[in-house]
Each structure stands twice: as structure tokens, then as C-alpha cells.
PDB file of C-alpha atoms in Angstrom:
ATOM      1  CA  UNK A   1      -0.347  12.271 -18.660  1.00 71.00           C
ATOM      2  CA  UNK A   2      -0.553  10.748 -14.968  1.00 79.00           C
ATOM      3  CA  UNK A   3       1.048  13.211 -12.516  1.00 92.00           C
ATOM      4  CA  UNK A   4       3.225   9.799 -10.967  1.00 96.00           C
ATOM      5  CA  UNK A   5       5.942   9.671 -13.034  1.00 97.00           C
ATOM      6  CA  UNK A   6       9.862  10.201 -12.762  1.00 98.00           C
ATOM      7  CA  UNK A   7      11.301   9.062  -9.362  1.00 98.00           C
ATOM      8  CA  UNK A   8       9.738  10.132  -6.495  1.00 98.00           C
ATOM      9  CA  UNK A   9      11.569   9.628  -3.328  1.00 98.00           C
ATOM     10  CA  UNK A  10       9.894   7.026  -0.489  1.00 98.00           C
ATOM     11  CA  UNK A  11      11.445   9.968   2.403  1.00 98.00           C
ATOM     12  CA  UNK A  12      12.970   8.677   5.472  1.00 98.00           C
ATOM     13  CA  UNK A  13      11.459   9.960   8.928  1.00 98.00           C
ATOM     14  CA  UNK A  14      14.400  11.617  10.863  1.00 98.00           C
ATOM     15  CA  UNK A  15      14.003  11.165  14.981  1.00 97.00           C
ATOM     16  CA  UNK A  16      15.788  13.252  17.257  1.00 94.00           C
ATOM     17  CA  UNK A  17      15.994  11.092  20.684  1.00 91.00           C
ATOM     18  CA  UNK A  18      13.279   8.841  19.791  1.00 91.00           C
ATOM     19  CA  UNK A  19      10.930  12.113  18.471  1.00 95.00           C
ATOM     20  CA  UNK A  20       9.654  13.503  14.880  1.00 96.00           C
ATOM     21  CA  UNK A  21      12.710  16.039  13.704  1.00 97.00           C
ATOM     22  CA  UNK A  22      10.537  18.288  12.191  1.00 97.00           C
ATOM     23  CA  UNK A  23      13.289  20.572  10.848  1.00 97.00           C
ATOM     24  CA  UNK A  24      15.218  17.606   9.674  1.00 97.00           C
ATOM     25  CA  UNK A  25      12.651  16.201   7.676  1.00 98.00           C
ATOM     26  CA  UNK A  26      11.823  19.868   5.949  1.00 98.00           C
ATOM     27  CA  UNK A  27      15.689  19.922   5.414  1.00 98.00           C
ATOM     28  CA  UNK A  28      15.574  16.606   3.197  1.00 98.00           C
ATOM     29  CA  UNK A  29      12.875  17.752   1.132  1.00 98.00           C
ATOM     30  CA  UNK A  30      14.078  21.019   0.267  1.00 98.00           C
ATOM     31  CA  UNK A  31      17.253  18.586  -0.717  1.00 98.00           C
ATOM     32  CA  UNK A  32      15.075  16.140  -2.729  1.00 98.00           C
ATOM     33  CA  UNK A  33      13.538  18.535  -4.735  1.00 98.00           C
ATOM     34  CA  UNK A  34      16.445  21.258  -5.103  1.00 98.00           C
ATOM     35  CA  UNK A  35      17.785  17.861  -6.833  1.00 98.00           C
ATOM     36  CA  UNK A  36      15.168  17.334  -9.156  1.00 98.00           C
ATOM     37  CA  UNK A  37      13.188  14.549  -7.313  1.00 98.00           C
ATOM     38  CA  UNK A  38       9.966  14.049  -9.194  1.00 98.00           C
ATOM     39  CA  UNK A  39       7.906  13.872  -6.130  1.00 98.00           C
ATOM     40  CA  UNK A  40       7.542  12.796  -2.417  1.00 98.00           C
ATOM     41  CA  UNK A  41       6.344  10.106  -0.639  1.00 98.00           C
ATOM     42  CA  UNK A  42       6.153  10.346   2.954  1.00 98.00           C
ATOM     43  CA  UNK A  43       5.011   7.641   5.569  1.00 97.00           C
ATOM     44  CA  UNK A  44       5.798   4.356   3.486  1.00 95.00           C
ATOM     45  CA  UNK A  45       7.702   1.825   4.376  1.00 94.00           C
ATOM     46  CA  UNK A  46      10.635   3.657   4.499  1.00 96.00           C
ATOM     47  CA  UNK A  47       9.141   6.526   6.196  1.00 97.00           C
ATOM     48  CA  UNK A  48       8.837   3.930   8.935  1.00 96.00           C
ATOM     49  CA  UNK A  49       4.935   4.014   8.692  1.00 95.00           C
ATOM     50  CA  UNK A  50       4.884   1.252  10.937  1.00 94.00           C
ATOM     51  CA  UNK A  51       6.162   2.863  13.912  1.00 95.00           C
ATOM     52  CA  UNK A  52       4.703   6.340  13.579  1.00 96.00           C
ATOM     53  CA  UNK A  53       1.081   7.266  16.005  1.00 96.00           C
ATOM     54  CA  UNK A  54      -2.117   8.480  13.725  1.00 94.00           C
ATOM     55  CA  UNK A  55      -0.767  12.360  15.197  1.00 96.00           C
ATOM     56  CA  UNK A  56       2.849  11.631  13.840  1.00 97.00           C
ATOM     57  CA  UNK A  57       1.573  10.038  10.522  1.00 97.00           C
ATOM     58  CA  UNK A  58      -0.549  13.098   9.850  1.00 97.00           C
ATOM     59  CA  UNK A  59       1.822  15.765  10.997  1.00 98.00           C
ATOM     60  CA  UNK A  60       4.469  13.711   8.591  1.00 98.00           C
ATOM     61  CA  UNK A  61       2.470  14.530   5.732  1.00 98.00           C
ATOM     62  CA  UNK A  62       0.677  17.903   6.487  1.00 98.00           C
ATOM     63  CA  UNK A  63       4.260  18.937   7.408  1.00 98.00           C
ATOM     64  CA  UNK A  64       5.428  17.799   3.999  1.00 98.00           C
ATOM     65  CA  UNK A  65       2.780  19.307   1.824  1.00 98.00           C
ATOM     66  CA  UNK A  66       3.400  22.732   3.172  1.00 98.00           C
ATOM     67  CA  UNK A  67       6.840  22.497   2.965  1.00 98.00           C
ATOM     68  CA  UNK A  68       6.651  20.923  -0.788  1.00 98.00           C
ATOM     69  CA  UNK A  69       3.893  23.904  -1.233  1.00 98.00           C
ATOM     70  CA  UNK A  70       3.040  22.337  -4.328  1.00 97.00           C
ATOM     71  CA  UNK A  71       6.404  22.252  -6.691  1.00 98.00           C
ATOM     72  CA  UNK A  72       5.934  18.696  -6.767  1.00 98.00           C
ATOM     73  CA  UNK A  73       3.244  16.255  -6.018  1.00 98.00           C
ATOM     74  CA  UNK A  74       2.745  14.480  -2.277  1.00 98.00           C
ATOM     75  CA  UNK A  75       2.008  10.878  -2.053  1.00 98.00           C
ATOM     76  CA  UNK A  76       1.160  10.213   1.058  1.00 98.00           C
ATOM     77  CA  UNK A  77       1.731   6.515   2.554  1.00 98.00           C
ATOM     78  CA  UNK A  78      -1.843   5.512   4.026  1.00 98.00           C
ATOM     79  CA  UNK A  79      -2.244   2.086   3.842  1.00 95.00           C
ATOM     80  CA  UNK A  80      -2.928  -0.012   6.735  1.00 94.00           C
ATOM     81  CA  UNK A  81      -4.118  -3.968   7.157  1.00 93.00           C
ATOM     82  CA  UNK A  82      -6.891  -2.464   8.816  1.00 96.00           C
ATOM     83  CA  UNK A  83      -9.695  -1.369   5.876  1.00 97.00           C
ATOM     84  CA  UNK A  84     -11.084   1.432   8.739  1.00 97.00           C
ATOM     85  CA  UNK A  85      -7.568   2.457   9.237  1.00 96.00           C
ATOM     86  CA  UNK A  86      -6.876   3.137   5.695  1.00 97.00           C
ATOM     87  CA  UNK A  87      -9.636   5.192   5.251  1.00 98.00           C
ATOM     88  CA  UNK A  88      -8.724   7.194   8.180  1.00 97.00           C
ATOM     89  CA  UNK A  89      -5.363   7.709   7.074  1.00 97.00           C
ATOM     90  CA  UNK A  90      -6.524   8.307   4.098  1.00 98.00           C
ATOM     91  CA  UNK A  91      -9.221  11.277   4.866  1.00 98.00           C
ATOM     92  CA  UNK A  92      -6.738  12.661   6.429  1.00 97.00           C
ATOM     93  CA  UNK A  93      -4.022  12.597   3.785  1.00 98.00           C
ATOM     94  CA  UNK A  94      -6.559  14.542   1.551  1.00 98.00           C
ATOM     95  CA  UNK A  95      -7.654  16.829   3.938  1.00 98.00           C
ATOM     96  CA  UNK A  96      -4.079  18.103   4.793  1.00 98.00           C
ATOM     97  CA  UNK A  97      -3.619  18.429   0.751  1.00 98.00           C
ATOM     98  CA  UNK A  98      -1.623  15.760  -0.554  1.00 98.00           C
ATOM     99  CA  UNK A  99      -1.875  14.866  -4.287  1.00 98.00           C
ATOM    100  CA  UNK A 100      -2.801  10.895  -3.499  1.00 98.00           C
ATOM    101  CA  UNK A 101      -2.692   8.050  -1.294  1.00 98.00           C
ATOM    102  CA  UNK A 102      -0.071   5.308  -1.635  1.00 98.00           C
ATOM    103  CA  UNK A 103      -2.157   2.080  -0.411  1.00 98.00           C
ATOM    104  CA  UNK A 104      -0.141  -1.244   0.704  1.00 97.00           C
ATOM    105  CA  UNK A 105      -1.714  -4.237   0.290  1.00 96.00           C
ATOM    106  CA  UNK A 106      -3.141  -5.299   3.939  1.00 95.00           C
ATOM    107  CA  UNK A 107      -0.033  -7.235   5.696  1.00 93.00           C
ATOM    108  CA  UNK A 108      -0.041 -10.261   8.358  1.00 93.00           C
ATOM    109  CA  UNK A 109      -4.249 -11.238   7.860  1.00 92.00           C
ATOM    110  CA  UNK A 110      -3.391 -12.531   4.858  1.00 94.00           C
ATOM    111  CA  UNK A 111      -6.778 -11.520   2.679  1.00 96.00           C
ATOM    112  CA  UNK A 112      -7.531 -13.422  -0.881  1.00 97.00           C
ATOM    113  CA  UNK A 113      -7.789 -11.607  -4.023  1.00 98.00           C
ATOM    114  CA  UNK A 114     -11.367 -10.720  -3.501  1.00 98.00           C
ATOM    115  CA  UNK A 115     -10.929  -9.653  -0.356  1.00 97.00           C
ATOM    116  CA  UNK A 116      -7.745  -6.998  -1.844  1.00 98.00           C
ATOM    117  CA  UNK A 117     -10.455  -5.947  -4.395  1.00 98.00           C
ATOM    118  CA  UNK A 118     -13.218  -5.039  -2.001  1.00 98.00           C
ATOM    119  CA  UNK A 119     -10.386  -3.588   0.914  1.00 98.00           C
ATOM    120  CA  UNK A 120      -9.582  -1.136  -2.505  1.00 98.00           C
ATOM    121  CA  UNK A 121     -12.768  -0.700  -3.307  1.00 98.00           C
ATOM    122  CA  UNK A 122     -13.876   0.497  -0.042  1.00 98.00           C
ATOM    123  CA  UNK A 123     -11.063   3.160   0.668  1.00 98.00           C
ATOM    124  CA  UNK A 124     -11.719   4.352  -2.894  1.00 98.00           C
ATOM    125  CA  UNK A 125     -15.216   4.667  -2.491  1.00 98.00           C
ATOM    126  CA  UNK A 126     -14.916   6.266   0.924  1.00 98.00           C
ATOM    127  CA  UNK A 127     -12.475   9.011  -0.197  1.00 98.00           C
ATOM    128  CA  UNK A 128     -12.144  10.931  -3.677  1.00 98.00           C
ATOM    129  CA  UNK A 129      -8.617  11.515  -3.762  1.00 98.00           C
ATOM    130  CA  UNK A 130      -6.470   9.422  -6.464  1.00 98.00           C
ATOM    131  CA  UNK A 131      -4.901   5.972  -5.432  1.00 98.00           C
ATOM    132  CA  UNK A 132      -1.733   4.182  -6.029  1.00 98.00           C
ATOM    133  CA  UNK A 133      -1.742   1.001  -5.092  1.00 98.00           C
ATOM    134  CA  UNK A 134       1.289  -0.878  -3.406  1.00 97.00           C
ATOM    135  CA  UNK A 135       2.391  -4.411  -3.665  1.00 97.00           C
ATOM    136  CA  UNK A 136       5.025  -5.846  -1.985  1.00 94.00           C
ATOM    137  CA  UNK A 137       4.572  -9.167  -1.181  1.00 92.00           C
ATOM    138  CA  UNK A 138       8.291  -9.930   0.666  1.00 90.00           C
ATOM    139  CA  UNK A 139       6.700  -7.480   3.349  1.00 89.00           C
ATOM    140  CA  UNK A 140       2.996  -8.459   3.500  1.00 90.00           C
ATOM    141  CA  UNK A 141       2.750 -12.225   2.480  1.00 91.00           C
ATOM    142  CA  UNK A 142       0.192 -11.414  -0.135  1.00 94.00           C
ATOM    143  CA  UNK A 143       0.752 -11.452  -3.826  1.00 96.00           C
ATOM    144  CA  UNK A 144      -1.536  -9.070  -5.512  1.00 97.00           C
ATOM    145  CA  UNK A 145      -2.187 -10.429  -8.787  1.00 97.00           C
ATOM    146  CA  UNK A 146      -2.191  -8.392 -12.114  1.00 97.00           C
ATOM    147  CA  UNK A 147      -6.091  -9.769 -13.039  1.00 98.00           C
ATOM    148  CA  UNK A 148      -7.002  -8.570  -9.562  1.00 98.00           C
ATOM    149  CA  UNK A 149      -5.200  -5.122 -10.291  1.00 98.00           C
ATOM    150  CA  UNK A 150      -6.576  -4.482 -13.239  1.00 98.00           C
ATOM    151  CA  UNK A 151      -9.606  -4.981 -11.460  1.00 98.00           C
ATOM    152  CA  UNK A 152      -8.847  -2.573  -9.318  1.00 98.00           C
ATOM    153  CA  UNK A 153      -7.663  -0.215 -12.432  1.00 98.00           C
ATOM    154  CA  UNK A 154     -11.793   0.327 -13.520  1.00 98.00           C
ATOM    155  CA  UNK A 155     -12.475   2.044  -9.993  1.00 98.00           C
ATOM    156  CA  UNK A 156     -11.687   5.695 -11.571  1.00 96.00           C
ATOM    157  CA  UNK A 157      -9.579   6.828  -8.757  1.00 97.00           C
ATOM    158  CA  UNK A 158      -7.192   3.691  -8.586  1.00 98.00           C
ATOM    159  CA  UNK A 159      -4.994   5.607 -10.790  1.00 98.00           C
ATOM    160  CA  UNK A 160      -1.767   3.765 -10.425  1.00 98.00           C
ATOM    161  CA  UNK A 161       0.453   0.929  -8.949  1.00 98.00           C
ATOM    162  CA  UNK A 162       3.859   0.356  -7.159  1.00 97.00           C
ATOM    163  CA  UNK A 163       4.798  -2.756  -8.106  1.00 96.00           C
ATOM    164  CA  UNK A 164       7.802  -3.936  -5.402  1.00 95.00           C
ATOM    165  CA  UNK A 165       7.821  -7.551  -6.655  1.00 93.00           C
ATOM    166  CA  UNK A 166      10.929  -7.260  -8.949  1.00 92.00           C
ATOM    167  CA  UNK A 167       9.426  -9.241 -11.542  1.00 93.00           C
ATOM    168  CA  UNK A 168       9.155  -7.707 -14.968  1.00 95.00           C
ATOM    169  CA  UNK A 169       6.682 -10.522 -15.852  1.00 96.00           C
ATOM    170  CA  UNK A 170       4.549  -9.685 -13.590  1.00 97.00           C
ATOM    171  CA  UNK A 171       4.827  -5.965 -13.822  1.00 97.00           C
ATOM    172  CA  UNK A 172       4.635  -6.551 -17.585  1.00 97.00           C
ATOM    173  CA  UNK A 173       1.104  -8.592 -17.238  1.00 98.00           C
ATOM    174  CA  UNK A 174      -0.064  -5.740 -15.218  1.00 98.00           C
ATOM    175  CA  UNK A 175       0.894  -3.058 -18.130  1.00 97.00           C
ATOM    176  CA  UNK A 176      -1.173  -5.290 -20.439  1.00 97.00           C
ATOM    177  CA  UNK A 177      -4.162  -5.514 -18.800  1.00 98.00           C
ATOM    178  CA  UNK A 178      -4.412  -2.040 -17.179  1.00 97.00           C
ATOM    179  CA  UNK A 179      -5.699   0.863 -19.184  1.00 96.00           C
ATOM    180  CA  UNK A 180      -3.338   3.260 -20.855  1.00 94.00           C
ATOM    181  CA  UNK A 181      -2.759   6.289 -18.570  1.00 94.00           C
ATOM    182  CA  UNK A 182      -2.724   3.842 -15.755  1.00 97.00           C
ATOM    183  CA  UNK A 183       0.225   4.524 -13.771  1.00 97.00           C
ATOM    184  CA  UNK A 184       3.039   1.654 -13.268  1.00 97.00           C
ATOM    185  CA  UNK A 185       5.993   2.914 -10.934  1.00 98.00           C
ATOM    186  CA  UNK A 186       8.712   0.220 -10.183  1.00 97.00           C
ATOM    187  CA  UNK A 187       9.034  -0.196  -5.933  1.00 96.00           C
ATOM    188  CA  UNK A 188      12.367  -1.864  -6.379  1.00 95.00           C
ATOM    189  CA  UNK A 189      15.186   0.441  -7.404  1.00 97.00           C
ATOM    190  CA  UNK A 190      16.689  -2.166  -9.396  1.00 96.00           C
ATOM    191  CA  UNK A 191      13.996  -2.451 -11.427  1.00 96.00           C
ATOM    192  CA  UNK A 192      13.447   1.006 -12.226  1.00 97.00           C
ATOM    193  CA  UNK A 193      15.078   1.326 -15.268  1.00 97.00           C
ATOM    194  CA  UNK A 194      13.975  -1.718 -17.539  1.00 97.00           C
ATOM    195  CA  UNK A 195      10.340  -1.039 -15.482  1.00 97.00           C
ATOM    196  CA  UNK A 196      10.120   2.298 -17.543  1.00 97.00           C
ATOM    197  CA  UNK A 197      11.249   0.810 -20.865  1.00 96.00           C
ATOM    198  CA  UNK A 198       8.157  -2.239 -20.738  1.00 96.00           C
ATOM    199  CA  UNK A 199       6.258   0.713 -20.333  1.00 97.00           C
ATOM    200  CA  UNK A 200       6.284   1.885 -16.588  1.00 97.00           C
ATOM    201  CA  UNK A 201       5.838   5.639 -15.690  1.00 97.00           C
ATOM    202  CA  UNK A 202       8.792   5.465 -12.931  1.00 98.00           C
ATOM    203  CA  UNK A 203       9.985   4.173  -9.319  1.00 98.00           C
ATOM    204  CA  UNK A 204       9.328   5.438  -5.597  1.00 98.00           C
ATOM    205  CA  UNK A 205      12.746   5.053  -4.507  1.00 98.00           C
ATOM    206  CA  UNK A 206      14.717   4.255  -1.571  1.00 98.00           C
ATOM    207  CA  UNK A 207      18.105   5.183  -3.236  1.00 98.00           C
ATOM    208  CA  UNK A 208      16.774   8.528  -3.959  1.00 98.00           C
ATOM    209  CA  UNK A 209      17.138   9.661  -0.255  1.00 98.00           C
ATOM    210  CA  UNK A 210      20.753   9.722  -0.950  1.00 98.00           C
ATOM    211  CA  UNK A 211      21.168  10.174  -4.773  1.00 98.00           C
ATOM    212  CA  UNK A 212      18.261  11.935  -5.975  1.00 98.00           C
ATOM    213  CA  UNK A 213      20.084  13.833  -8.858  1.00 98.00           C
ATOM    214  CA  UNK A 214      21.195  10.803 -10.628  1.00 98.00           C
ATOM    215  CA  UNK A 215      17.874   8.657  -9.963  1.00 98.00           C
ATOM    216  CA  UNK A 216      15.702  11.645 -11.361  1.00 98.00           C
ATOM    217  CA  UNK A 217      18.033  11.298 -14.610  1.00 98.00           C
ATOM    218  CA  UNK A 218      18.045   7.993 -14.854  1.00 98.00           C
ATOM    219  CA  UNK A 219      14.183   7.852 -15.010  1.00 98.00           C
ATOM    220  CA  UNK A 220      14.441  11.388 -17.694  1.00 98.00           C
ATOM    221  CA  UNK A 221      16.193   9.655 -19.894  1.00 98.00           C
ATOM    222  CA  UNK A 222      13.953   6.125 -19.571  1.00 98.00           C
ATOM    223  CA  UNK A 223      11.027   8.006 -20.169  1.00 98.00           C
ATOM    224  CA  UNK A 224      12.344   9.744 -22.858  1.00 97.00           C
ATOM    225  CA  UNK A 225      13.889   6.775 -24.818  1.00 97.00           C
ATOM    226  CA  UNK A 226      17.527   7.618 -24.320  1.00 97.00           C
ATOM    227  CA  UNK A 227      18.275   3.759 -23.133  1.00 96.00           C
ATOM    228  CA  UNK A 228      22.189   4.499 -23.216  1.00 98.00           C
ATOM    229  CA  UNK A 229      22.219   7.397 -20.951  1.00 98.00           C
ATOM    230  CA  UNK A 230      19.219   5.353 -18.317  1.00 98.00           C
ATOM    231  CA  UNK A 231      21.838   2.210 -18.850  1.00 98.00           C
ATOM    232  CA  UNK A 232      24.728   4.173 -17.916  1.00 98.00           C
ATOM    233  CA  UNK A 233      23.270   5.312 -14.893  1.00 98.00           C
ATOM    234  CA  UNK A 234      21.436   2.348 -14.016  1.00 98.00           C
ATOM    235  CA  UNK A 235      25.226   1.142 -13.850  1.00 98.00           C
ATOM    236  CA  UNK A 236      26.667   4.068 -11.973  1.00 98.00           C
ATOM    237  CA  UNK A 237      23.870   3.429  -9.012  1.00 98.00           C
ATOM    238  CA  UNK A 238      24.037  -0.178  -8.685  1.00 98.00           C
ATOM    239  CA  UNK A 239      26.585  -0.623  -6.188  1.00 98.00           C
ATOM    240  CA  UNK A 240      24.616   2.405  -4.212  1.00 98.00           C
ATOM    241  CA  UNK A 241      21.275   1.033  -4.949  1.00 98.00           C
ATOM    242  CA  UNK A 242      22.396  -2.714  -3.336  1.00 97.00           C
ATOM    243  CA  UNK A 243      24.317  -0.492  -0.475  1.00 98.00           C
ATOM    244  CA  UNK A 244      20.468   0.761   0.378  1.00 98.00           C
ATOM    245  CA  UNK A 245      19.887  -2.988   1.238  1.00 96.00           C
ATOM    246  CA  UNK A 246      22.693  -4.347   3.007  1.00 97.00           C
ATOM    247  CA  UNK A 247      20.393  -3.940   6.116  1.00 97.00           C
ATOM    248  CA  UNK A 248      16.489  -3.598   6.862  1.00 96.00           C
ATOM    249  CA  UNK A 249      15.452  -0.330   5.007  1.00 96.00           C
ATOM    250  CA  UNK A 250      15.100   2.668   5.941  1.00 97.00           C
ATOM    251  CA  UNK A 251      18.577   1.698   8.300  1.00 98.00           C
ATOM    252  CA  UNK A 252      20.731   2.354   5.712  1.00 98.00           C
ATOM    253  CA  UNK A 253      19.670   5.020   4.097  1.00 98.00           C
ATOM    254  CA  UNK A 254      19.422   6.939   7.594  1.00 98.00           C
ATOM    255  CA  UNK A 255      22.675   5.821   8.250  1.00 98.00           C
ATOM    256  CA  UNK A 256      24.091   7.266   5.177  1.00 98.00           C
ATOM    257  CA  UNK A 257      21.771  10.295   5.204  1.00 98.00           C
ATOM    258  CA  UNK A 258      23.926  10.822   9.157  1.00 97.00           C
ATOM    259  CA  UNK A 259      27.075  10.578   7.194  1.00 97.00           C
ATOM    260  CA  UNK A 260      26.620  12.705   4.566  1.00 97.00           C
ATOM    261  CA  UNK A 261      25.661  15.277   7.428  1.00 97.00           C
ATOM    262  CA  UNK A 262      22.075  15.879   6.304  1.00 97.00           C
ATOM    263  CA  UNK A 263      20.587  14.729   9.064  1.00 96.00           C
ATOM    264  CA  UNK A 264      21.101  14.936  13.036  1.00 94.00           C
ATOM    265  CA  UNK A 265      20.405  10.958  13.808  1.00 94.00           C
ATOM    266  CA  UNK A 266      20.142   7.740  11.698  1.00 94.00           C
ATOM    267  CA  UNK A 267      18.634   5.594  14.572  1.00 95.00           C
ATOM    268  CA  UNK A 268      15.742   4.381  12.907  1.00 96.00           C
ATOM    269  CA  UNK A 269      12.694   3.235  15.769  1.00 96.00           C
ATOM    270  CA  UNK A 270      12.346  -0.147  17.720  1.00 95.00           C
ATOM    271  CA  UNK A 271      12.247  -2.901  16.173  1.00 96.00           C
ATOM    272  CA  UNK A 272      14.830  -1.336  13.841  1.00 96.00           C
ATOM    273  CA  UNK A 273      18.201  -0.797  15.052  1.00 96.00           C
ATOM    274  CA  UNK A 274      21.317   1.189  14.159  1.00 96.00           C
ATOM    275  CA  UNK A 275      23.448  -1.363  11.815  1.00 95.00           C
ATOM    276  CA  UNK A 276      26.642  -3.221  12.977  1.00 96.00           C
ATOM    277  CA  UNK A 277      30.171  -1.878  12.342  1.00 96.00           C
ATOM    278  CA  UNK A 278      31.040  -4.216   9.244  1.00 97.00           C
ATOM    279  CA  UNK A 279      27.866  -3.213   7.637  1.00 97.00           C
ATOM    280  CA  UNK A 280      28.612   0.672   8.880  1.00 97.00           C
ATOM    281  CA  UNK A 281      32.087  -0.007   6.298  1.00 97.00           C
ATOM    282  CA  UNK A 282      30.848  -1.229   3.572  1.00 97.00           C
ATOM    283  CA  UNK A 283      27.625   1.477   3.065  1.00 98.00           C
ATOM    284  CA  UNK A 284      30.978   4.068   3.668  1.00 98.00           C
ATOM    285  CA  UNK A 285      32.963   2.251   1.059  1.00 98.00           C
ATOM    286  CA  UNK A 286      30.079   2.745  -1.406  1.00 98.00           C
ATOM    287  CA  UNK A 287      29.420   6.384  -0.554  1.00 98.00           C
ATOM    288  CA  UNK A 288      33.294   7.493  -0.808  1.00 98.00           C
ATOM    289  CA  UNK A 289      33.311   5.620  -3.622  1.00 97.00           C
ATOM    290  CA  UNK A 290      30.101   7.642  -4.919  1.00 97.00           C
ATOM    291  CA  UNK A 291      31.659  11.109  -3.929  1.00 97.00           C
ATOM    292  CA  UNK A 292      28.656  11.207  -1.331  1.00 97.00           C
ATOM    293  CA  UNK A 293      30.786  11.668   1.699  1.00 94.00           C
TER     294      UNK A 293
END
């Protein structure tokens, strides 16, 4: 049974004035997983990957495998557009002891099909450590197609996929062709639940920064065939879940993270920026209306 499955939480990157809160961020995963959080993703998207250095990106994760100290497994965010940069990150994501690599598809340069088989291919080859892959095509303007991830799926450590594009006919062409064992983990939080009952494994979740209780049972109870109690809460965190998204993510999840007092700041790094007031009221609305705050 693949070791990515359940919800495992895509973990914000708290900054104190502008810097890496180191404390903060060992705060929110001894949250996570003293909730039941399935495991830990640092330095995706959400971690905002794109503004950390190569020395933040690998304290990010060395810091969170030794806090984690193995009670769940790391996936570590390493993916780059850059095929040398991806193996870097990548190296170094094993060598600090994380349990695999979460690997975007390249963004901006736009490569074909072949060329997100061979960019794969090479990180793969270059480092033994297993490999999610992650498509998200609203982010990186490339579609990565379930023939070419099945492709993929025959390297034997491409062990699994997060598949953001919130299409269950796509996600349910790449169940087919992919070999059993081959891990499927929804990237949208909406998608989650029905993702798990076509035969996904689980999510890496946004909405788990703030509820990861309720979005560790909703995925129990997918994965073990209790489709009233996954409905139910699939219901409960919808209004939470589209909260997560009334702004660019990670911005409102930091945002609500600040509110619920579990961390110092929710200023999220340039380019981002703090959200507007109207915004600020309606993510409050949802979180009093949770019990969250």
C-alpha cells in the first residue's frame, strides 16, 4: 500500500518581517499532525516555493523532517522549470531525509509531452528517492496528459501523481492507465472526496492548514467506503474549502492561520500581498461560522 495516502497538508511558510519563522513553522506541524494530518508537504505552491532561496528551500524541509521525526511521511516540494534545478532540489530533499519529492510540471517554457517525459525521466534517473508528480496546469500552462503519465508511471520511482486539474475525467483516465499501487492524490480540495471514490489514494490540501481534523476524516472515511460520513464532511468544508480561494493561495490560508492565533504574521512574500478588507470579512465570516476563531 503506497505510503501517499489520506490528506497530507501542502504547509504554509510563516515569515516574520520578511524572514523564515522557524518556530512558527515547527508550531504548525506539531498542529497538523497532533490533528491527524496524514502527512506533510513543505515548499509547494503553497509553501510559497517560488519565493524561497535554494538555503531557505532546504532549511524548509530539513527543518520539517526533524521536527516530523518520522510520525508521518515528508514530501518535499522540489520541482522547478529548470530540469538541473529539480535535481538539485531534489538531492537535497533526500539527503536531508524526506520520504519523496513532489515534482511540478516545468512552468512558463512551456515543454511538449515528450519533453515532460524526459524532464521526469531525468530527475528520476538522477536521484533514487520516490516521485510524485504534480500537474497543475492553471499555474504552469502545460497540461500533462494521462498517456504521458502513465508513461511516466513505468519509471519505478514515479510512484504517484497530484492531479490539480479538477477534472475527474481526466484524473479518472489517469487511474486507468496507471498501474495499481500507483498513487493518485486529488490537488484540488474540492475534488478530494469523489477523487478517492474513482479510485484516488487522497489530496495534498490547502484547506488542511486550517482544518486538518475534519480533512483527515473526510479522506478516512473515502478510503474506507463510508461515502455518507466523506459526503457529510465534504459538505461541512465547502464553504471553508472555497474561503481558501477567495484570494491567491497561500494568502488566505496565512491570513486565517494569523487569526486563529497560530501564527505570528500572514503576510505572504512579494508578489503576494496581504488581502483587502472585504475579502479579510468574508474568510472571518467562514471561520466564525466554522468555530475556527
Amino acid at each position: 500500500m503506497s505510503k501517499f495516502r489520506g490528506a497530507f497538508v501542502a504547509i504554509v511558510t510563516p515569515f516574520t518581517d520578511g524572514q523564515l519563522d522557524e518556530q512558527g513553522l515547527q508550531d504548525l506541524i506539531e498542529f497538523q499532525i497532533a490533528n491527524g494530518t496524514h502527512g506533510i508537504v513543505p515548499c509547494g505552491t503553497t509553501g510559497e516555493s517560488a519565493t524561497l532561496t535554494h538555503a531557505e528551500h532546504r532549511r524548509v524541509v530539513e527543518l520539517t523532517v526533524k521536527t516530523v521525526a518520522g510520525r508521518v511521511p515528508v514530501l518535499a516540494g522540489t520541482g522547478s522549470n529548470s530540469t538541473a534545478e529539480s535535481i538539485e532540489l531534489t538531492r537535497a530533499a533526500k539527503e536531508a531525509g524526506a520520504d519523496g519529492a513532489l515534482l511540478i510540471t516545468p512552468y512558463y517554457n512551456k515543454p511538449s509531452q515528450e519533453g515532460l517525459y524526459q524532464h521526469f525521466k531525468a530527475v528520476a534517473a538522477a536521484v533514487d528517492i520516490p516521485i510524485i508528480l504534480y500537474n497543475v496546469p492553471s499555474r504552469t500552462a502545460v497540461n500533462m496528459l494521462p498517456e504521458t503519465v502513465a508513461r511516466c508511471a513505468q519509471i519505478a520511482n514515479i510512484v504517484g501523481v497530484k492531479e490539480a486539474t479538477a477534472d475527474l475525467n481526466q484524473i479518472s483516465q489517469v487511474i486507468r492507465l496507471c498501474p495499481k499501487g500507483f498513487a493518485i492524490m486529488s490537488g484540488d480540495d474540492f475534488t478530494s472526496m469523489p477523487t478517492v471514490m474513482i479510485g484516488g489514494t487522497g489530496v495534498i490540501s490547502v484547506t488542511s492548514n486550517v482544518e486538518p481534523k475534519d480533512m483527515a476524516a473526510m479522506m478516512d472515511a473515502a478510503l474506507a467506503g463510508d461515502i455518507a460520513k466523506a459526503q457529510e464532511l465534504h459538505y461541512k468544508l465547502l464553504p471553508l474549502m472555497q474561503a481558501m480561494f477567495i484570494d491567491t493561495n497561500p494568502v488566505p490560508a496565512k491570513t486565517a492561520l494569523m487569526m486563529m492565533g497560530k501564527i505570528k504574521s500572514g503576510l505572504p512574500r512579494l508578489p503576494l500581498y496581504k488581502m483587502n478588507e472585504a475579502n479579510e470579512e468574508k474568510l472571518k465570516k467562514v471561520l466564525v461560522g466554522y468555530g475556527l476563531v
